[in-house]
XYZ file of C-alpha atoms in Angstrom:
416
model
C 109.967 145.018 69.245
C 107.138 142.502 69.231
C 105.573 143.349 65.860
C 104.528 141.159 62.992
C 104.431 142.894 59.630
C 103.328 141.513 56.223
C 104.952 138.212 55.392
C 108.095 138.747 57.503
C 106.805 136.693 60.386
C 109.126 136.109 63.243
C 108.392 134.554 66.595
C 108.211 136.842 69.587
C 111.256 135.097 71.009
C 113.370 135.845 67.898
C 112.333 139.446 67.969
C 113.233 139.675 71.651
C 116.656 138.099 71.032
C 117.321 140.673 68.255
C 116.317 143.468 70.499
C 118.453 142.374 73.452
C 121.549 141.766 71.306
C 121.256 145.119 69.598
C 120.653 147.212 72.681
C 123.000 148.184 75.490
C 121.793 146.801 78.854
C 122.242 150.248 80.505
C 119.873 151.750 77.970
C 116.978 149.361 78.665
C 114.092 150.801 80.631
C 113.272 147.586 82.543
C 109.830 148.674 83.676
C 108.785 149.641 80.094
C 110.247 146.365 78.781
C 108.256 144.457 81.415
C 105.023 146.208 80.585
C 105.544 145.664 76.852
C 106.089 141.984 77.448
C 102.988 141.597 79.565
C 100.837 143.741 77.252
C 101.822 141.834 74.090
C 102.651 138.208 74.797
C 100.304 135.315 75.244
C 101.149 132.589 77.820
C 103.261 130.377 75.578
C 105.335 133.261 74.130
C 105.630 134.807 77.523
C 107.100 131.590 78.948
C 109.587 131.308 76.057
C 110.832 134.925 76.535
C 111.103 134.649 80.315
C 112.967 131.285 80.240
C 115.374 132.681 77.660
C 115.983 135.782 79.742
C 116.574 133.822 82.947
C 119.023 131.537 81.171
C 121.032 134.057 79.050
C 120.581 137.423 80.902
C 120.202 136.725 84.630
C 120.760 140.342 85.596
C 118.033 141.527 83.282
C 115.830 138.684 84.580
C 116.354 139.760 88.182
C 115.444 143.387 87.222
C 112.197 142.263 85.529
C 111.361 140.278 88.717
C 111.992 143.263 90.935
C 109.933 145.552 88.800
C 107.070 143.070 88.708
C 107.106 142.667 92.494
C 106.999 146.487 92.870
C 103.814 146.723 90.863
C 102.196 143.595 92.371
C 101.844 145.353 95.769
C 99.968 143.569 98.463
C 99.222 140.686 96.139
C 96.589 142.915 94.362
C 95.640 142.486 90.825
C 98.229 144.872 89.435
C 96.602 145.141 86.034
C 93.838 147.189 87.640
C 96.288 149.311 89.623
C 98.027 150.285 86.380
C 94.820 150.542 84.402
C 95.917 147.662 82.190
C 94.634 144.251 81.232
C 97.726 142.178 80.448
C 97.650 139.496 77.750
C 98.010 136.610 80.150
C 94.938 137.633 82.164
C 92.939 138.368 79.062
C 93.596 134.882 77.740
C 92.630 133.229 81.016
C 89.468 135.248 81.248
C 88.514 134.331 77.704
C 89.241 130.623 78.286
C 87.089 130.486 81.502
C 84.199 132.423 79.830
C 84.235 130.106 76.781
C 84.193 126.999 79.011
C 81.295 128.360 81.015
C 79.301 129.199 77.887
C 80.056 126.142 75.691
C 80.634 123.404 78.194
C 78.700 122.044 81.105
C 79.464 122.765 84.785
C 81.405 119.592 85.355
C 83.731 120.134 82.345
C 84.250 123.708 83.500
C 85.288 122.413 86.954
C 87.762 119.996 85.385
C 89.292 122.782 83.336
C 89.603 125.027 86.418
C 91.286 122.380 88.529
C 93.717 121.625 85.682
C 94.486 125.334 85.375
C 95.050 125.613 89.189
C 97.498 122.656 89.148
C 99.341 124.028 86.087
C 100.025 127.366 87.667
C 100.659 126.006 91.208
C 103.500 123.847 89.774
C 105.233 126.731 87.998
C 108.976 127.174 88.892
C 110.013 130.295 87.049
C 110.555 133.124 89.597
C 108.957 135.841 87.493
C 105.976 133.782 86.495
C 105.473 132.867 90.172
C 104.937 136.557 90.910
C 102.294 136.668 88.220
C 100.649 133.508 89.447
C 100.435 134.816 92.947
C 97.749 137.109 91.588
C 96.170 134.401 89.517
C 95.557 131.636 92.065
C 93.029 133.385 94.365
C 90.796 134.059 91.466
C 91.039 130.527 90.153
C 90.395 129.202 93.655
C 87.276 131.371 93.982
C 85.998 130.045 90.650
C 86.609 126.460 91.617
C 84.719 127.025 94.919
C 81.760 128.594 92.948
C 81.533 125.874 90.311
C 82.044 123.038 92.795
C 79.057 124.430 94.810
C 76.980 124.060 91.600
C 78.099 120.497 91.074
C 77.296 119.681 94.781
C 73.806 121.088 94.543
C 73.205 118.955 91.429
C 74.352 115.868 93.309
C 72.157 116.810 96.291
C 69.117 117.229 94.011
C 68.506 113.418 94.024
C 67.982 113.423 90.315
C 69.500 111.018 87.739
C 73.076 112.255 87.222
C 75.286 112.307 84.206
C 78.656 110.524 83.858
C 80.272 113.937 83.965
C 78.777 114.467 87.386
C 79.840 111.038 88.423
C 83.470 111.872 87.590
C 83.193 114.999 89.867
C 82.467 112.596 92.759
C 86.207 112.129 92.934
C 86.709 115.904 93.466
C 84.412 115.776 96.415
C 84.635 112.478 98.265
C 87.438 110.183 99.403
C 88.551 107.901 96.527
C 86.904 104.668 97.831
C 83.560 106.345 98.626
C 83.585 108.273 95.360
C 84.254 105.045 93.389
C 81.333 103.288 95.088
C 79.055 106.125 94.151
C 80.380 106.283 90.674
C 79.675 102.530 90.128
C 76.125 102.804 91.343
C 75.692 105.916 89.106
C 76.861 103.964 86.118
C 74.337 101.174 86.756
C 71.471 103.711 87.185
C 72.576 105.668 84.152
C 72.641 102.609 81.859
C 69.196 101.492 83.082
C 67.777 104.960 82.249
C 69.530 105.604 78.930
C 67.819 105.052 75.559
C 71.087 105.367 73.652
C 72.512 102.236 72.008
C 75.984 103.920 71.814
C 76.258 104.686 75.510
C 79.603 102.966 75.795
C 81.145 105.131 73.097
C 79.623 108.216 74.821
C 81.153 107.206 78.141
C 84.609 106.923 76.541
C 84.228 110.270 74.842
C 83.088 111.877 78.084
C 86.031 110.390 79.956
C 88.611 111.481 77.480
C 87.097 115.046 77.253
C 87.038 115.369 81.024
C 90.711 114.310 81.379
C 91.803 116.497 78.423
C 90.312 119.411 80.306
C 91.955 118.340 83.553
C 95.331 117.658 81.949
C 96.118 115.026 84.584
C 95.873 111.235 84.476
C 94.063 111.152 87.836
C 91.250 113.138 89.558
C 92.389 114.739 92.884
C 90.081 115.399 95.751
C 89.648 119.109 96.410
C 90.340 120.032 100.065
C 89.517 123.566 101.254
C 91.307 125.162 104.192
C 89.257 126.173 107.274
C 88.555 129.587 105.811
C 87.590 128.218 102.353
C 90.138 130.630 100.842
C 92.818 128.210 99.694
C 92.718 124.594 98.411
C 94.950 121.621 98.417
C 94.700 118.558 96.232
C 95.359 114.863 96.969
C 98.289 113.121 95.350
C 97.960 110.417 92.735
C 98.268 107.742 95.416
C 95.114 109.029 97.141
C 93.273 109.726 93.911
C 91.427 107.738 91.279
C 93.303 107.242 87.911
C 91.914 107.491 84.449
C 93.051 103.878 83.843
C 91.020 102.637 86.832
C 87.830 104.381 85.578
C 88.389 103.254 82.031
C 88.942 99.627 83.103
C 85.703 99.728 85.059
C 83.742 101.152 82.078
C 85.313 98.500 79.790
C 84.472 95.722 82.224
C 80.707 96.222 81.864
C 80.254 95.344 85.586
C 77.611 98.073 85.854
C 75.468 96.058 83.409
C 75.095 93.173 85.805
C 72.268 92.745 88.307
C 70.647 95.859 89.633
C 70.159 96.966 93.190
C 66.975 97.449 95.323
C 64.681 100.369 94.289
C 66.794 101.232 91.254
C 63.448 101.438 89.371
C 61.918 104.129 91.501
C 62.265 107.811 90.760
C 63.952 110.089 93.282
C 60.677 111.726 94.336
C 59.194 108.374 95.196
C 61.872 107.598 97.775
C 62.050 108.872 101.329
C 63.558 112.309 101.465
C 66.147 112.326 104.242
C 66.010 116.026 104.667
C 62.124 116.468 104.672
C 60.676 113.097 105.691
C 62.863 112.254 108.718
C 63.251 114.349 111.830
C 66.461 112.696 113.175
C 68.178 110.535 110.519
C 70.768 109.110 112.979
C 68.167 108.175 115.546
C 66.045 106.337 112.875
C 69.152 104.565 111.559
C 69.937 103.371 115.080
C 66.447 102.060 115.493
C 66.566 99.971 112.353
C 70.110 98.734 113.182
C 69.198 97.462 116.588
C 65.883 95.984 115.375
C 67.539 94.103 112.568
C 70.451 92.912 114.701
C 68.269 91.642 117.554
C 65.978 89.576 115.315
C 68.796 88.338 113.045
C 70.466 86.838 116.133
C 67.386 85.781 118.102
C 65.097 84.472 115.363
C 67.435 83.473 112.549
C 70.089 82.232 115.069
C 72.909 83.620 113.066
C 76.068 85.522 114.039
C 75.533 89.227 113.278
C 79.239 90.172 113.359
C 80.149 87.769 110.646
C 77.848 89.599 108.247
C 80.192 92.683 108.282
C 77.178 94.760 107.275
C 75.329 97.525 109.190
C 71.799 96.473 108.028
C 70.120 99.550 109.453
C 72.494 101.990 107.897
C 72.398 100.327 104.464
C 68.607 99.914 104.484
C 67.847 103.464 105.366
C 70.445 104.747 102.927
C 68.904 102.593 100.151
C 65.285 103.807 100.734
C 66.433 107.472 100.814
C 68.848 107.856 97.945
C 68.467 107.178 94.196
C 72.211 106.556 94.171
C 73.064 104.764 97.428
C 76.595 105.022 98.701
C 77.044 101.182 98.987
C 78.041 98.611 96.356
C 75.325 96.585 94.749
C 76.529 93.445 96.425
C 76.032 94.838 99.944
C 72.669 96.483 98.949
C 71.330 93.211 97.614
C 72.662 91.045 100.613
C 70.918 93.490 103.032
C 67.688 93.193 101.011
C 67.848 89.362 101.196
C 68.402 89.368 104.913
C 65.553 91.744 105.471
C 63.354 89.583 103.326
C 64.325 86.630 105.567
C 63.423 88.608 108.690
C 59.911 89.310 107.325
C 59.520 85.625 106.311
C 61.094 83.693 109.167
C 61.256 85.940 112.267
C 57.961 85.402 114.053
C 57.612 88.740 115.848
C 59.713 91.028 113.575
C 56.996 92.063 111.133
C 54.598 93.313 113.758
C 57.316 95.106 115.824
C 58.679 96.726 112.598
C 55.290 98.205 111.674
C 54.223 99.190 115.075
C 57.544 101.121 115.491
C 56.832 102.929 112.203
C 53.294 103.769 113.387
C 54.477 105.113 116.664
C 57.269 107.158 115.068
C 54.628 108.688 112.751
C 52.487 109.563 115.805
C 55.502 111.135 117.560
C 56.220 113.253 114.371
C 59.625 111.599 113.993
C 58.821 110.789 110.375
C 56.662 112.583 107.783
C 54.774 111.500 104.654
C 55.706 107.894 105.240
C 52.038 106.897 104.975
C 52.055 108.004 101.250
C 55.595 106.957 100.277
C 56.671 104.010 102.435
C 54.123 101.423 101.183
C 55.410 101.792 97.661
C 59.021 101.922 98.794
C 58.926 98.856 101.098
C 56.768 96.814 98.704
C 59.169 97.320 95.921
C 62.168 96.892 98.123
C 60.914 93.463 99.319
C 60.011 92.323 95.799
C 56.256 92.549 96.559
C 56.236 89.603 98.955
C 53.013 87.966 99.812
C 51.199 89.933 102.498
C 53.394 92.934 101.908
C 51.756 94.583 98.891
C 51.300 98.392 98.817
C 47.715 97.973 99.961
C 48.618 95.659 102.867
C 51.390 97.989 104.103
C 49.006 101.042 103.908
C 46.871 99.386 106.582
C 49.755 99.826 109.145
C 49.337 103.544 108.880
C 45.601 103.685 109.573
C 44.349 105.160 112.838
C 41.472 102.695 113.292
C 40.968 98.997 113.987
C 41.853 98.152 110.380
C 45.430 98.640 111.507
C 46.773 95.177 112.607
C 49.190 96.800 115.137
C 47.179 99.663 116.561
C 46.730 97.820 119.868
C 50.347 96.902 120.248
C 51.915 100.269 120.556
C 53.258 99.511 124.031
C 55.770 97.111 122.414
C 57.206 99.917 120.281
C 57.217 102.452 123.100
C 59.182 100.025 125.257
C 61.650 99.317 122.413
C 62.166 102.988 121.666
C 62.871 103.798 125.324
C 65.718 101.285 125.236
C 67.094 102.939 122.086
C 67.000 106.345 123.695
C 69.010 105.070 126.694
C 71.720 103.784 124.413
C 72.091 106.948 122.316
């Protein structure tokens, strides 16, 4: 059984049918038959034989399931227990190794998630016993490869479209889509290829071909990081939505503040800020007070957290907000510097005091470039002018006004 000689080629299923019909059921050694099946058949042939057996010979099928459960003790990889490497496992190992060698990390992750979903949705009782031993290994690989993708995202470097597609594995759908849109804009601005649109389509198709779904589910780990669950289509981004966005060319429209700066020119939220939430609160209250008091406008109607958006923008090469919100925030802050009488001095004296209290680091070298570019190099706010606000001598226009900042910061501390 299960041999292919010379030109007399028969499918494994036909060979199996011939064997079963010509053999008395009582003479079949079910365990030997099971091992022969597992040793010889690849996944497609295995499924054909198992489905046929379940349909036509239910007693034999039940015996195969029983034998498989007996050798899959304690959900352990029974191939090692028996000293065997069965065909199904051999094929899966080869596929994952090939993907790792010849495709990038993001495509590898897409393939693994697709494989996980495929086996998780299996209904055949015997195959389910096999799959029980497969899923933990696939889950471990997903966890490992996902960590590599996350580290790439956290590197603050310019990211590829493949990495952008992996946002949807990591973040909630709406947040991931915002990040993806910003990445597209940044990517187009930095590409030298004239065929970028064709490359995006090819990447999208290849990614979804690996995934074998028409949507990208968010990966959710359990509390012990041992098992995963995946969001449904309703809570996930679809291929159609992504393709429609790429086709729309929206990412070719106006840029967003600081898009031209490299990641290492921006403020590093991990290294350059002691307490990110505290600094965000300072900016939020400062902007809100002067927007209401000096510009005489209703802050609530903005529906923007100016401090949160500003700090995120100056710290991230791919901010998490949409271009419209980033640009609106920039315009409002420009207005504050232009038309709010006391805002500029209080803003810089707060920065100076925070530097002295070691709440911020390296801002004297980075922030002048960042703020000058953010504000569009407004008059009186060039890099050279901003550097003066970090001096420790009388050249600093606010060095004698530190009490203003200290009083303001005390109020912030009371509210946090």
